[in-house]
Amino acid sequence: MGSILEGSTIENEEIEIQHLQKGVRHLCEKGLTRVPSKYILPINERPNLGDTRVNAGNFNLKLPVIDFTQFQGSDRCQAIHSLEKACREFGFFQLVNHGIKDDDILRMVDVSRRFFELPFDERAKYMSKDMASPARYGTSFNQSNDKVFCWRDFLKLSCQPLEDTLPFWPSSPGDLREAVVNYSKSTKFLYLMLMEAILESLGLKETTEGAERKSRSTQEFEDGSQLIVANCYPACPEPDLTLGMPPHSDYGLLTLLLQDEVEGLQIQHEGRWVTVEPLPNSFVVNVGDHLEIFSNGRYKSVLHRVLVNSCKSRISVASLHSLPFNSMVRPSPKLIDQANPTRYKDTDFATFLRFVSSHDMNAKTFLESRKLTA
């Protein structure tokens, strides 16, 4: 077994790949002491954890903090301004006072951790190459295409519509389905309220009172797609050789990320990699590719990656939101004029799936494929 885990001959390469596709947790359970060659990045792509240069990523960043309660009171105008500035200048912000119960958040992290602690044979029931599967357990980023694997296992659960997808979700741990349903409903509410505020920040929504505030433009998002992604980044024996996630942007409109207390998330800001400091009881929210397209480039999705460490495993839970899978995403006509021509092609989820099935998803390659040339 040691030769499979720590390197193999050419003859054993296919066996090794099949073994690695069982996931990082499976490798660690077998007593891994070194990073297999399939996970080792080229030198220029490694995180350089011991490097002190400006571009090496050894800086911490406090993201803009948005207080969710301010959207519902007399400070709404100031909150909208802060949101606009955060989306335009950072593409990321931290959301506090969001109203989701502490117990629901702790339960979501705990049930995710317990799923990854299940015996491999139980987790393997949900392994699938079908990217549209309502429940999919896997490893790396896109294990079918990744030239270099990343140090991450995941569980992806489609939430739209819940009554159709729920029966396909894991039945173990026994409380997983209930915990994810509660969590998905809470994050969907936050997403809708944030999108309403973002529309207002883009000048696409009138500021009115009461029931009139809910415009038809907001209604478009209510039937949108939602994907819950639980990520597990086990402790890594050689964290300077690999990444938990490579540099990438998210494909949807908004992502709401729940982190545990372990640092790992980095974003590219002003040309350098900076670590996002976990803020207790908050969500990290980021602009996705679809919002960049919808805003015609006013708000831009931002490259981010995940570091791993040698001491602690890390759990995160991402709630990814966009329009319905069969809907077309295009720049808002109200944001197009002579000075700001259309900058992106129309796109939909099927186009994204075709792209990721045949391309390496490093950086913002999908979004770049949707840009119109000047």
XYZ file of C-alpha atoms in Angstrom:
374
model
C 0.000 0.000 0.000
C 2.873 2.366 0.747
C 3.974 2.497 -2.876
C 0.479 3.478 -3.978
C 0.186 6.236 -1.410
C 3.642 7.746 -1.699
C 4.445 7.312 -5.366
C 4.146 4.609 -8.002
C 5.735 3.229 -11.111
C 4.229 3.930 -14.523
C 2.664 0.463 -14.448
C 0.836 1.296 -11.234
C -0.352 4.751 -12.349
C -3.909 3.677 -13.211
C -4.254 1.816 -9.913
C -2.961 4.861 -8.064
C -5.479 7.221 -9.730
C -8.358 4.881 -8.881
C -7.125 4.813 -5.295
C -6.760 8.586 -5.043
C -10.249 9.142 -6.439
C -11.613 7.632 -3.244
C -10.744 10.902 -1.558
C -8.345 12.533 0.864
C -10.123 11.216 3.971
C -9.657 7.688 2.650
C -5.924 8.303 2.150
C -5.548 9.759 5.634
C -7.390 6.795 7.146
C -4.749 4.553 5.545
C -1.982 6.293 7.472
C -0.700 8.726 4.867
C 2.615 10.341 5.838
C 3.533 12.144 2.610
C 1.589 13.917 -0.123
C 1.134 11.660 -3.190
C 2.638 13.016 -6.402
C -0.835 13.549 -7.929
C -1.416 16.330 -5.347
C 1.922 18.112 -5.733
C 1.583 21.425 -7.552
C 4.186 22.873 -9.913
C 6.585 25.064 -7.938
C 5.130 28.333 -9.276
C 1.598 27.350 -8.158
C 2.427 26.290 -4.604
C 1.222 28.433 -1.680
C 4.758 29.343 -0.485
C 3.747 29.247 3.179
C 7.229 30.159 4.369
C 7.745 32.975 1.870
C 7.655 36.546 3.168
C 7.399 38.287 -0.213
C 4.422 40.544 -0.926
C 2.818 38.165 -3.451
C 3.296 34.999 -1.429
C -0.006 35.158 0.443
C 1.223 35.642 4.010
C -1.060 38.557 4.828
C -4.381 38.637 6.636
C -7.332 40.698 5.454
C -10.344 41.993 7.312
C -13.140 42.067 4.764
C -15.836 44.754 4.794
C -18.463 43.855 7.397
C -22.135 44.250 6.491
C -24.733 44.266 9.274
C -27.802 42.482 7.946
C -30.161 44.208 10.391
C -29.364 47.590 8.807
C -31.167 46.557 5.614
C -34.397 46.457 7.597
C -34.245 49.791 9.390
C -33.578 53.500 9.018
C -29.924 52.805 8.120
C -30.850 50.968 4.903
C -29.431 53.650 2.593
C -26.059 53.548 4.352
C -26.118 49.736 4.290
C -26.834 49.757 0.531
C -23.906 52.117 0.014
C -21.598 49.863 2.066
C -22.797 46.824 0.112
C -22.144 48.542 -3.224
C -18.640 49.534 -2.137
C -17.851 46.011 -0.897
C -19.078 44.352 -4.106
C -17.251 46.846 -6.322
C -13.935 47.035 -4.467
C -13.582 43.563 -2.936
C -16.147 41.179 -4.440
C -16.314 39.722 -0.905
C -17.772 40.794 2.424
C -18.657 39.330 5.807
C -22.290 39.318 6.888
C -23.086 39.651 10.598
C -26.314 39.779 12.609
C -27.879 37.591 9.918
C -30.547 36.103 12.177
C -29.809 32.405 11.644
C -29.852 30.592 14.989
C -26.498 29.558 16.447
C -27.832 26.026 16.946
C -28.700 25.679 13.245
C -25.201 26.818 12.232
C -23.417 24.568 14.730
C -25.590 21.660 13.695
C -24.792 22.181 10.010
C -21.045 22.157 10.657
C -21.337 19.198 13.020
C -23.435 17.030 10.697
C -21.045 17.797 7.837
C -18.092 16.705 9.941
C -19.896 13.514 10.973
C -20.708 12.669 7.343
C -17.010 12.824 6.412
C -16.218 10.657 9.448
C -18.497 7.859 8.207
C -16.830 4.670 6.943
C -15.687 5.024 3.341
C -18.177 2.422 2.077
C -21.032 4.569 3.412
C -19.692 7.776 1.857
C -18.969 5.954 -1.411
C -22.692 5.288 -1.959
C -22.955 8.885 -3.153
C -19.920 9.002 -5.443
C -20.964 9.968 -8.964
C -19.476 11.481 -12.107
C -22.847 13.049 -12.921
C -22.411 16.742 -12.100
C -26.196 17.202 -12.105
C -26.772 14.508 -9.474
C -28.925 15.744 -6.535
C -26.375 14.271 -4.096
C -22.724 13.823 -5.016
C -19.730 12.883 -2.898
C -16.318 13.387 -4.436
C -12.814 14.691 -4.103
C -10.549 17.403 -5.520
C -12.144 20.132 -7.696
C -13.119 18.269 -10.846
C -11.525 14.871 -10.378
C -12.286 13.725 -13.927
C -10.177 16.526 -15.447
C -7.824 17.767 -12.736
C -4.199 17.361 -13.768
C -3.256 17.894 -10.131
C -5.694 16.909 -7.378
C -6.515 19.306 -4.559
C -6.629 18.333 -0.885
C -10.393 18.336 -0.472
C -13.397 16.030 -0.248
C -16.914 17.354 -0.752
C -20.606 16.559 -0.506
C -22.839 18.510 -2.904
C -26.599 18.608 -2.303
C -28.999 20.211 -4.759
C -31.846 22.028 -2.979
C -34.157 23.042 -5.785
C -36.835 21.901 -5.469
C -36.375 20.305 -2.053
C -39.274 17.885 -2.416
C -37.626 16.351 -5.484
C -33.997 16.271 -4.332
C -34.366 15.394 -0.635
C -35.030 11.629 -1.176
C -31.641 11.302 -2.895
C -29.646 12.868 -0.054
C -27.618 10.708 2.345
C -29.702 9.018 5.036
C -26.711 8.893 7.369
C -26.009 10.627 9.691
C -29.643 10.303 10.668
C -30.125 14.031 11.252
C -28.366 15.207 8.078
C -31.465 15.770 5.968
C -33.291 17.778 8.632
C -30.199 19.890 9.386
C -29.559 20.691 5.716
C -33.212 21.496 4.998
C -33.328 24.001 7.875
C -29.990 25.494 6.881
C -30.860 25.740 3.181
C -34.126 27.546 3.901
C -32.368 30.049 6.171
C -29.581 30.782 3.696
C -32.086 31.062 0.831
C -33.885 33.803 2.763
C -30.596 35.655 3.340
C -29.721 35.323 -0.335
C -33.043 36.780 -1.470
C -32.725 39.736 0.901
C -29.151 40.355 -0.260
C -30.136 40.167 -3.927
C -32.900 42.676 -3.305
C -30.304 45.025 -1.788
C -27.857 44.374 -4.635
C -30.515 45.221 -7.224
C -31.099 48.466 -5.367
C -27.341 49.180 -5.241
C -27.204 48.741 -9.033
C -30.066 51.171 -9.528
C -32.383 48.391 -10.712
C -34.967 48.695 -7.955
C -37.024 51.551 -6.613
C -36.801 52.222 -2.876
C -40.396 51.921 -1.698
C -42.069 50.858 1.497
C -43.792 47.694 2.718
C -45.104 45.084 0.321
C -44.384 47.308 -2.672
C -40.682 46.863 -2.008
C -40.878 43.314 -3.372
C -40.655 43.911 -7.093
C -41.008 41.570 -10.018
C -37.242 41.711 -10.481
C -36.807 40.122 -7.042
C -39.411 37.457 -7.846
C -37.153 36.171 -10.631
C -34.648 34.904 -8.081
C -37.040 33.068 -5.762
C -37.214 29.929 -7.896
C -33.471 29.978 -8.480
C -31.006 27.165 -8.002
C -29.359 26.444 -4.661
C -26.495 24.048 -4.040
C -25.197 23.230 -0.570
C -21.544 22.144 -0.657
C -19.931 20.731 2.473
C -16.134 20.749 2.181
C -13.632 18.733 4.204
C -9.949 19.678 4.172
C -8.081 17.068 6.257
C -4.818 17.928 7.976
C -2.066 17.587 5.388
C 1.443 16.231 6.076
C 3.041 18.612 3.536
C 0.724 21.646 3.186
C 3.290 23.710 1.283
C 3.058 21.346 -1.706
C -0.682 21.450 -2.388
C -3.927 23.413 -2.022
C -7.344 22.615 -0.643
C -8.870 24.418 -3.627
C -7.035 25.975 -6.576
C -7.594 29.604 -7.587
C -11.127 29.871 -8.967
C -14.258 31.991 -9.018
C -17.787 30.739 -8.255
C -20.158 30.325 -11.186
C -23.404 31.588 -9.586
C -24.791 34.931 -8.445
C -23.845 34.816 -4.768
C -22.121 32.313 -2.475
C -22.699 32.335 1.278
C -19.818 30.541 3.006
C -19.867 29.231 6.556
C -16.399 28.542 8.007
C -15.283 26.858 11.178
C -12.586 28.515 13.288
C -9.678 27.205 11.161
C -8.134 29.688 8.717
C -7.744 28.643 5.097
C -9.688 30.877 2.724
C -7.598 33.325 0.696
C -8.711 35.872 -1.878
C -6.691 37.698 -4.487
C -6.796 41.379 -3.571
C -4.717 44.133 -5.145
C -2.474 41.577 -6.819
C -1.631 39.449 -3.801
C -3.072 36.498 -1.906
C -4.498 37.444 1.488
C -6.014 35.237 4.172
C -9.575 35.989 5.272
C -9.733 36.043 9.051
C -12.685 33.946 10.296
C -15.213 36.172 12.058
C -17.334 34.259 14.591
C -21.021 33.838 13.716
C -20.685 35.383 10.278
C -20.975 34.405 6.629
C -18.391 35.199 3.989
C -20.370 36.325 0.927
C -18.837 36.615 -2.510
C -19.835 37.796 -5.965
C -20.107 34.972 -8.511
C -19.544 34.893 -12.259
C -23.273 35.216 -12.948
C -23.490 38.444 -10.950
C -20.518 39.818 -12.859
C -22.378 39.031 -16.091
C -25.714 40.355 -14.792
C -24.107 43.613 -13.620
C -22.263 43.884 -16.963
C -18.955 43.940 -15.120
C -19.783 46.534 -12.478
C -19.352 43.902 -9.767
C -16.641 41.339 -10.466
C -16.171 37.826 -9.181
C -12.846 37.409 -7.414
C -10.299 34.624 -7.482
C -10.034 32.706 -4.233
C -8.289 29.557 -3.059
C -8.018 27.399 0.055
C -4.861 26.598 2.026
C -4.462 23.468 4.123
C -2.389 22.949 7.246
C -0.589 20.114 9.017
C -2.370 20.375 12.372
C -6.130 20.717 11.946
C -8.819 19.546 9.569
C -11.124 22.275 8.300
C -14.840 22.173 7.494
C -16.709 24.766 5.464
C -20.226 24.850 4.047
C -21.005 26.889 0.941
C -24.513 27.808 -0.204
C -24.330 28.672 -3.908
C -27.220 30.569 -5.482
C -28.206 31.549 -8.990
C -31.167 31.628 -11.373
C -32.978 28.351 -12.213
C -30.765 25.856 -14.042
C -32.723 26.300 -17.284
C -32.663 30.123 -17.180
C -30.410 32.333 -19.263
C -28.100 34.745 -17.444
C -27.394 37.959 -19.352
C -26.371 41.551 -18.618
C -29.283 43.626 -17.337
C -30.565 45.821 -20.210
C -30.754 48.765 -17.791
C -26.976 48.594 -17.303
C -26.214 48.771 -21.027
C -25.808 52.011 -22.939
C -23.426 53.600 -25.414
C -20.784 54.176 -22.771
C -21.282 50.672 -21.318
C -21.876 48.210 -24.171
C -22.707 44.562 -23.562
C -19.545 42.891 -22.274
C -20.680 39.254 -21.882
C -22.428 36.542 -23.856
C -25.652 35.062 -22.507
C -25.067 31.836 -20.585
C -26.900 29.086 -18.718
C -26.075 26.154 -16.459
C -25.938 23.660 -19.320
C -23.214 25.764 -20.951
C -21.280 25.751 -17.682
C -21.556 21.955 -17.332
C -20.311 21.418 -20.871
C -17.386 23.725 -20.190
C -16.285 22.131 -16.904
C -16.563 18.628 -18.352
C -13.868 19.432 -20.912
C -11.715 22.189 -19.391
C -9.365 22.755 -16.489
C -11.240 25.097 -14.125
C -8.250 27.012 -12.788
C -8.702 30.770 -12.402
C -11.705 32.392 -14.143
C -11.552 30.336 -17.328
C -15.321 29.905 -17.684
C -16.062 33.604 -17.256
C -13.301 34.489 -19.691
C -15.015 32.264 -22.262
C -18.210 34.333 -21.897
C -16.589 37.738 -22.450
C -17.218 39.581 -25.688
C -14.160 40.950 -27.421
C -14.023 44.702 -27.843
